[in-house]
Amino acid sequence: MISFLRGNIIEKKAPWVLLEVNGIGYEINMPITCFNDLPDLNQETLIFTHFIIREDLICIFGFQTIAKRTLFRNLIKINGVGCKLALIILSNISPQQFINVIEERKVSLLEKIPGIGKKIAERILIEMRDLFKKKSDNLSTSILEKKAIADDAIKALIALGYKPKEAHFIITKVHNPNMDCKTLICAALKKIYEVKNEKKGLFY
């Protein structure tokens, strides 16, 4: 499974972006809200991906954060919520807002999203409710999420060709609890670049 793509933005035409990675252009479908966070054309960015591969279709969905991708993957498991509708949901509501809607059982707010009727809204509410922890578990959940972010960043560096020991070292060195995975990876790559320019070894 390809977890993310890193390359230059060639074209932005909502709801898709064209990303060039090593001479190959990938057309990636993204929530409208993600376009505000994308850099300008010909600038480099990292996009977390979800691939749909069928006999007659290969489709790539992209997200600026792992949280948005996770919500997308949970939504498409629900009967009646396909990829298109899941993308519309993420274009209208953030993951944290969605969690609040589920916890507070605000079906009416889901119904306001284009393409969602009362029946689908109630189904989403019922099936997603058990996936979220109670508010009393937020601290332990936050700790687990931060560890998962660091682990994902390490895996990303390994995928880029760095040795596991090097990846773990540099992520530990630049890690900040407030960083999301994308920011952490970018900080690590920037640090590696600085180290190379200073002609130091990675372990110093």
PDB file of C-alpha atoms in Angstrom:
ATOM      1  CA  MET A   1       0.000   0.000   0.000  1.00  0.00           C
ATOM      2  CA  ILE A   2       1.319   3.452  -0.941  1.00  0.00           C
ATOM      3  CA  SER A   3       0.841   5.600   2.164  1.00  0.00           C
ATOM      4  CA  PHE A   4       1.832   8.966   0.724  1.00  0.00           C
ATOM      5  CA  LEU A   5       3.176  10.728  -2.366  1.00  0.00           C
ATOM      6  CA  ARG A   6       5.759  13.498  -2.297  1.00  0.00           C
ATOM      7  CA  GLY A   7       6.293  15.698  -5.344  1.00  0.00           C
ATOM      8  CA  ASN A   8       5.626  18.980  -7.140  1.00  0.00           C
ATOM      9  CA  ILE A   9       2.152  20.368  -7.811  1.00  0.00           C
ATOM     10  CA  ILE A  10       1.618  20.750 -11.565  1.00  0.00           C
ATOM     11  CA  GLU A  11      -2.052  21.714 -11.590  1.00  0.00           C
ATOM     12  CA  LYS A  12      -4.838  22.408  -9.095  1.00  0.00           C
ATOM     13  CA  LYS A  13      -8.404  22.052 -10.311  1.00  0.00           C
ATOM     14  CA  ALA A  14     -10.779  21.182  -7.470  1.00  0.00           C
ATOM     15  CA  PRO A  15     -11.598  18.498  -6.572  1.00  0.00           C
ATOM     16  CA  TRP A  16      -8.319  17.116  -7.947  1.00  0.00           C
ATOM     17  CA  VAL A  17      -4.657  18.043  -7.980  1.00  0.00           C
ATOM     18  CA  LEU A  18      -1.973  16.850 -10.406  1.00  0.00           C
ATOM     19  CA  LEU A  19       1.199  15.828  -8.565  1.00  0.00           C
ATOM     20  CA  GLU A  20       4.455  14.996 -10.360  1.00  0.00           C
ATOM     21  CA  VAL A  21       6.522  12.343  -8.595  1.00  0.00           C
ATOM     22  CA  ASN A  22       9.760  11.280 -10.310  1.00  0.00           C
ATOM     23  CA  GLY A  23       8.447  12.187 -13.750  1.00  0.00           C
ATOM     24  CA  ILE A  24       5.041  10.535 -13.271  1.00  0.00           C
ATOM     25  CA  GLY A  25       1.866  12.603 -12.937  1.00  0.00           C
ATOM     26  CA  TYR A  26      -0.696  11.446 -10.368  1.00  0.00           C
ATOM     27  CA  GLU A  27      -4.244  12.834 -10.474  1.00  0.00           C
ATOM     28  CA  ILE A  28      -5.367  12.924  -6.847  1.00  0.00           C
ATOM     29  CA  ASN A  29      -8.910  13.619  -5.622  1.00  0.00           C
ATOM     30  CA  MET A  30      -8.949  15.756  -2.474  1.00  0.00           C
ATOM     31  CA  PRO A  31     -11.488  17.421  -0.160  1.00  0.00           C
ATOM     32  CA  ILE A  32     -12.051  21.073  -1.076  1.00  0.00           C
ATOM     33  CA  THR A  33     -10.803  22.139   2.365  1.00  0.00           C
ATOM     34  CA  CYS A  34      -7.373  20.632   1.633  1.00  0.00           C
ATOM     35  CA  PHE A  35      -6.780  23.020  -1.263  1.00  0.00           C
ATOM     36  CA  ASN A  36      -6.335  25.943   1.139  1.00  0.00           C
ATOM     37  CA  ASP A  37      -3.295  24.211   2.644  1.00  0.00           C
ATOM     38  CA  LEU A  38      -1.605  23.270  -0.633  1.00  0.00           C
ATOM     39  CA  PRO A  39       1.451  25.273  -1.772  1.00  0.00           C
ATOM     40  CA  ASP A  40       1.631  27.126  -5.085  1.00  0.00           C
ATOM     41  CA  LEU A  41       2.199  25.432  -8.440  1.00  0.00           C
ATOM     42  CA  ASN A  42       5.631  23.842  -8.970  1.00  0.00           C
ATOM     43  CA  GLN A  43       6.155  23.705  -5.202  1.00  0.00           C
ATOM     44  CA  GLU A  44       6.804  20.459  -3.342  1.00  0.00           C
ATOM     45  CA  THR A  45       4.239  18.925  -1.021  1.00  0.00           C
ATOM     46  CA  LEU A  46       3.455  15.642   0.720  1.00  0.00           C
ATOM     47  CA  ILE A  47      -0.006  14.100   0.376  1.00  0.00           C
ATOM     48  CA  PHE A  48      -1.282  11.120   2.378  1.00  0.00           C
ATOM     49  CA  THR A  49      -3.083   8.755   0.019  1.00  0.00           C
ATOM     50  CA  HIS A  50      -5.780   6.120  -0.237  1.00  0.00           C
ATOM     51  CA  PHE A  51      -5.840   4.027  -3.422  1.00  0.00           C
ATOM     52  CA  ILE A  52      -8.940   2.406  -4.911  1.00  0.00           C
ATOM     53  CA  ILE A  53      -7.906  -0.340  -7.346  1.00  0.00           C
ATOM     54  CA  ARG A  54     -10.492  -2.287  -9.333  1.00  0.00           C
ATOM     55  CA  GLU A  55     -10.522  -4.085 -12.669  1.00  0.00           C
ATOM     56  CA  ASP A  56     -11.806  -1.018 -14.513  1.00  0.00           C
ATOM     57  CA  LEU A  57     -10.655   1.752 -12.188  1.00  0.00           C
ATOM     58  CA  ILE A  58      -7.619   3.116 -10.388  1.00  0.00           C
ATOM     59  CA  CYS A  59      -8.450   6.148  -8.267  1.00  0.00           C
ATOM     60  CA  ILE A  60      -6.296   8.053  -5.778  1.00  0.00           C
ATOM     61  CA  PHE A  61      -7.679  10.075  -2.884  1.00  0.00           C
ATOM     62  CA  GLY A  62      -5.381  12.456  -1.041  1.00  0.00           C
ATOM     63  CA  PHE A  63      -5.354  14.268   2.293  1.00  0.00           C
ATOM     64  CA  GLN A  64      -3.172  16.824   4.054  1.00  0.00           C
ATOM     65  CA  THR A  65      -3.391  14.987   7.385  1.00  0.00           C
ATOM     66  CA  ILE A  66      -3.604  11.383   8.544  1.00  0.00           C
ATOM     67  CA  ALA A  67      -6.689  12.295  10.606  1.00  0.00           C
ATOM     68  CA  LYS A  68      -8.627  13.226   7.457  1.00  0.00           C
ATOM     69  CA  ARG A  69      -7.537  10.050   5.693  1.00  0.00           C
ATOM     70  CA  THR A  70      -8.552   7.934   8.687  1.00  0.00           C
ATOM     71  CA  LEU A  71     -11.999   9.541   8.770  1.00  0.00           C
ATOM     72  CA  PHE A  72     -12.371   8.962   5.016  1.00  0.00           C
ATOM     73  CA  ARG A  73     -11.483   5.270   5.416  1.00  0.00           C
ATOM     74  CA  ASN A  74     -13.991   4.865   8.238  1.00  0.00           C
ATOM     75  CA  LEU A  75     -16.741   6.605   6.281  1.00  0.00           C
ATOM     76  CA  ILE A  76     -16.430   4.466   3.149  1.00  0.00           C
ATOM     77  CA  LYS A  77     -16.973   1.342   5.255  1.00  0.00           C
ATOM     78  CA  ILE A  78     -20.529   2.504   5.934  1.00  0.00           C
ATOM     79  CA  ASN A  79     -23.232   1.127   3.652  1.00  0.00           C
ATOM     80  CA  GLY A  80     -24.493   3.925   1.417  1.00  0.00           C
ATOM     81  CA  VAL A  81     -21.416   6.129   1.846  1.00  0.00           C
ATOM     82  CA  GLY A  82     -19.122   5.815  -1.149  1.00  0.00           C
ATOM     83  CA  CYS A  83     -15.872   7.613  -1.873  1.00  0.00           C
ATOM     84  CA  LYS A  84     -17.622  10.567  -3.519  1.00  0.00           C
ATOM     85  CA  LEU A  85     -19.913  11.210  -0.540  1.00  0.00           C
ATOM     86  CA  ALA A  86     -17.069  10.716   1.949  1.00  0.00           C
ATOM     87  CA  LEU A  87     -15.089  13.365   0.062  1.00  0.00           C
ATOM     88  CA  ILE A  88     -18.069  15.738   0.207  1.00  0.00           C
ATOM     89  CA  ILE A  89     -18.346  15.193   3.970  1.00  0.00           C
ATOM     90  CA  LEU A  90     -14.654  16.011   4.447  1.00  0.00           C
ATOM     91  CA  SER A  91     -15.098  19.091   2.255  1.00  0.00           C
ATOM     92  CA  ASN A  92     -17.716  20.410   4.681  1.00  0.00           C
ATOM     93  CA  ILE A  93     -16.500  19.359   8.112  1.00  0.00           C
ATOM     94  CA  SER A  94     -13.183  18.791   9.896  1.00  0.00           C
ATOM     95  CA  PRO A  95     -12.372  15.510  11.704  1.00  0.00           C
ATOM     96  CA  GLN A  96     -12.727  17.202  15.105  1.00  0.00           C
ATOM     97  CA  GLN A  97     -16.063  18.762  14.149  1.00  0.00           C
ATOM     98  CA  PHE A  98     -17.208  15.361  12.922  1.00  0.00           C
ATOM     99  CA  ILE A  99     -16.253  13.746  16.234  1.00  0.00           C
ATOM    100  CA  ASN A 100     -18.239  16.424  18.077  1.00  0.00           C
ATOM    101  CA  VAL A 101     -21.270  15.797  15.848  1.00  0.00           C
ATOM    102  CA  ILE A 102     -21.128  12.059  16.569  1.00  0.00           C
ATOM    103  CA  GLU A 103     -20.580  12.455  20.311  1.00  0.00           C
ATOM    104  CA  GLU A 104     -23.414  14.988  20.621  1.00  0.00           C
ATOM    105  CA  ARG A 105     -25.638  13.040  18.195  1.00  0.00           C
ATOM    106  CA  LYS A 106     -26.380  16.069  16.033  1.00  0.00           C
ATOM    107  CA  VAL A 107     -28.046  14.308  13.111  1.00  0.00           C
ATOM    108  CA  SER A 108     -29.409  17.619  11.814  1.00  0.00           C
ATOM    109  CA  LEU A 109     -25.882  18.925  11.174  1.00  0.00           C
ATOM    110  CA  LEU A 110     -25.055  15.875   9.058  1.00  0.00           C
ATOM    111  CA  GLU A 111     -28.269  16.380   7.084  1.00  0.00           C
ATOM    112  CA  LYS A 112     -27.085  19.861   6.080  1.00  0.00           C
ATOM    113  CA  ILE A 113     -24.181  18.351   4.127  1.00  0.00           C
ATOM    114  CA  PRO A 114     -25.045  18.024   0.396  1.00  0.00           C
ATOM    115  CA  GLY A 115     -25.995  14.466  -0.556  1.00  0.00           C
ATOM    116  CA  ILE A 116     -26.876  13.322   2.964  1.00  0.00           C
ATOM    117  CA  GLY A 117     -30.506  12.646   3.810  1.00  0.00           C
ATOM    118  CA  LYS A 118     -31.968  11.723   7.183  1.00  0.00           C
ATOM    119  CA  LYS A 119     -31.594   7.966   6.632  1.00  0.00           C
ATOM    120  CA  ILE A 120     -27.897   8.163   5.714  1.00  0.00           C
ATOM    121  CA  ALA A 121     -27.229  10.681   8.501  1.00  0.00           C
ATOM    122  CA  GLU A 122     -28.718   8.341  11.109  1.00  0.00           C
ATOM    123  CA  ARG A 123     -26.756   5.391   9.736  1.00  0.00           C
ATOM    124  CA  ILE A 124     -23.497   7.355   9.896  1.00  0.00           C
ATOM    125  CA  LEU A 125     -24.265   8.398  13.462  1.00  0.00           C
ATOM    126  CA  ILE A 126     -25.010   4.842  14.610  1.00  0.00           C
ATOM    127  CA  GLU A 127     -22.072   3.147  12.870  1.00  0.00           C
ATOM    128  CA  MET A 128     -19.466   5.787  13.719  1.00  0.00           C
ATOM    129  CA  ARG A 129     -20.457   6.318  17.343  1.00  0.00           C
ATOM    130  CA  ASP A 130     -18.620   3.245  18.630  1.00  0.00           C
ATOM    131  CA  LEU A 131     -15.395   4.208  16.822  1.00  0.00           C
ATOM    132  CA  PHE A 132     -14.767   7.230  18.982  1.00  0.00           C
ATOM    133  CA  LYS A 133     -13.542   7.134  22.557  1.00  0.00           C
ATOM    134  CA  LYS A 134     -15.396   8.819  25.404  1.00  0.00           C
ATOM    135  CA  LYS A 135     -14.099  12.234  26.423  1.00  0.00           C
ATOM    136  CA  SER A 136     -12.635  10.743  29.572  1.00  0.00           C
ATOM    137  CA  ASP A 137     -10.258   8.721  27.371  1.00  0.00           C
ATOM    138  CA  ASN A 138      -8.973  11.751  25.469  1.00  0.00           C
ATOM    139  CA  LEU A 139      -5.626  11.911  27.282  1.00  0.00           C
ATOM    140  CA  SER A 140      -4.660   8.292  26.621  1.00  0.00           C
ATOM    141  CA  THR A 141      -5.966   8.595  23.063  1.00  0.00           C
ATOM    142  CA  SER A 142      -3.849  11.704  22.511  1.00  0.00           C
ATOM    143  CA  ILE A 143      -0.721   9.918  23.723  1.00  0.00           C
ATOM    144  CA  LEU A 144      -1.384   6.981  21.408  1.00  0.00           C
ATOM    145  CA  GLU A 145      -2.034   9.326  18.483  1.00  0.00           C
ATOM    146  CA  LYS A 146       1.243  11.182  19.055  1.00  0.00           C
ATOM    147  CA  LYS A 147       3.165   7.907  19.153  1.00  0.00           C
ATOM    148  CA  ALA A 148       1.400   6.824  15.955  1.00  0.00           C
ATOM    149  CA  ILE A 149       2.417  10.101  14.277  1.00  0.00           C
ATOM    150  CA  ALA A 150       6.077   9.539  15.171  1.00  0.00           C
ATOM    151  CA  ASP A 151       5.900   5.915  13.998  1.00  0.00           C
ATOM    152  CA  ASP A 152       4.311   6.959  10.690  1.00  0.00           C
ATOM    153  CA  ALA A 153       6.997   9.602  10.169  1.00  0.00           C
ATOM    154  CA  ILE A 154       9.737   7.031  10.790  1.00  0.00           C
ATOM    155  CA  LYS A 155       8.127   4.654   8.283  1.00  0.00           C
ATOM    156  CA  ALA A 156       7.944   7.493   5.750  1.00  0.00           C
ATOM    157  CA  LEU A 157      11.684   8.183   6.059  1.00  0.00           C
ATOM    158  CA  ILE A 158      12.446   4.479   5.711  1.00  0.00           C
ATOM    159  CA  ALA A 159      10.303   4.422   2.560  1.00  0.00           C
ATOM    160  CA  LEU A 160      12.443   7.289   1.231  1.00  0.00           C
ATOM    161  CA  GLY A 161      15.567   5.153   1.639  1.00  0.00           C
ATOM    162  CA  TYR A 162      16.874   6.019   5.094  1.00  0.00           C
ATOM    163  CA  LYS A 163      17.946   3.240   7.455  1.00  0.00           C
ATOM    164  CA  PRO A 164      15.592   2.499  10.391  1.00  0.00           C
ATOM    165  CA  LYS A 165      18.209   3.623  12.917  1.00  0.00           C
ATOM    166  CA  GLU A 166      18.763   6.903  11.044  1.00  0.00           C
ATOM    167  CA  ALA A 167      15.024   7.524  10.682  1.00  0.00           C
ATOM    168  CA  HIS A 168      14.369   6.910  14.387  1.00  0.00           C
ATOM    169  CA  PHE A 169      17.279   9.151  15.400  1.00  0.00           C
ATOM    170  CA  ILE A 170      16.285  12.149  13.283  1.00  0.00           C
ATOM    171  CA  ILE A 171      12.561  11.918  14.157  1.00  0.00           C
ATOM    172  CA  THR A 172      13.421  11.777  17.859  1.00  0.00           C
ATOM    173  CA  LYS A 173      15.678  14.809  17.421  1.00  0.00           C
ATOM    174  CA  VAL A 174      13.118  17.071  15.704  1.00  0.00           C
ATOM    175  CA  HIS A 175       9.887  15.729  17.212  1.00  0.00           C
ATOM    176  CA  ASN A 176       7.501  18.224  18.779  1.00  0.00           C
ATOM    177  CA  PRO A 177       4.254  17.037  20.467  1.00  0.00           C
ATOM    178  CA  ASN A 178       2.242  19.634  18.533  1.00  0.00           C
ATOM    179  CA  MET A 179       3.405  18.433  15.105  1.00  0.00           C
ATOM    180  CA  ASP A 180       1.222  16.440  12.765  1.00  0.00           C
ATOM    181  CA  CYS A 181       2.830  13.718  10.643  1.00  0.00           C
ATOM    182  CA  LYS A 182       3.374  15.892   7.573  1.00  0.00           C
ATOM    183  CA  THR A 183       5.035  18.685   9.591  1.00  0.00           C
ATOM    184  CA  LEU A 184       7.228  16.168  11.407  1.00  0.00           C
ATOM    185  CA  ILE A 185       8.414  14.567   8.150  1.00  0.00           C
ATOM    186  CA  CYS A 186       9.168  17.979   6.618  1.00  0.00           C
ATOM    187  CA  ALA A 187      11.101  19.024   9.738  1.00  0.00           C
ATOM    188  CA  ALA A 188      13.115  15.797   9.606  1.00  0.00           C
ATOM    189  CA  LEU A 189      13.966  16.231   5.915  1.00  0.00           C
ATOM    190  CA  LYS A 190      14.947  19.859   6.534  1.00  0.00           C
ATOM    191  CA  LYS A 191      17.238  18.783   9.381  1.00  0.00           C
ATOM    192  CA  ILE A 192      18.826  16.084   7.218  1.00  0.00           C
ATOM    193  CA  TYR A 193      19.432  18.681   4.483  1.00  0.00           C
ATOM    194  CA  GLU A 194      21.033  21.060   6.999  1.00  0.00           C
ATOM    195  CA  VAL A 195      23.277  18.301   8.332  1.00  0.00           C
ATOM    196  CA  LYS A 196      24.421  17.366   4.824  1.00  0.00           C
ATOM    197  CA  ASN A 197      25.187  21.020   4.011  1.00  0.00           C
ATOM    198  CA  GLU A 198      27.264  21.271   7.171  1.00  0.00           C
ATOM    199  CA  LYS A 199      29.040  18.069   6.070  1.00  0.00           C
ATOM    200  CA  LYS A 200      28.278  16.325   9.339  1.00  0.00           C
ATOM    201  CA  GLY A 201      27.254  12.742   9.793  1.00  0.00           C
ATOM    202  CA  LEU A 202      23.593  12.113  10.555  1.00  0.00           C
ATOM    203  CA  PHE A 203      24.574  10.878  14.025  1.00  0.00           C
ATOM    204  CA  TYR A 204      26.285  13.779  15.764  1.00  0.00           C
TER     205      TYR A 204
END
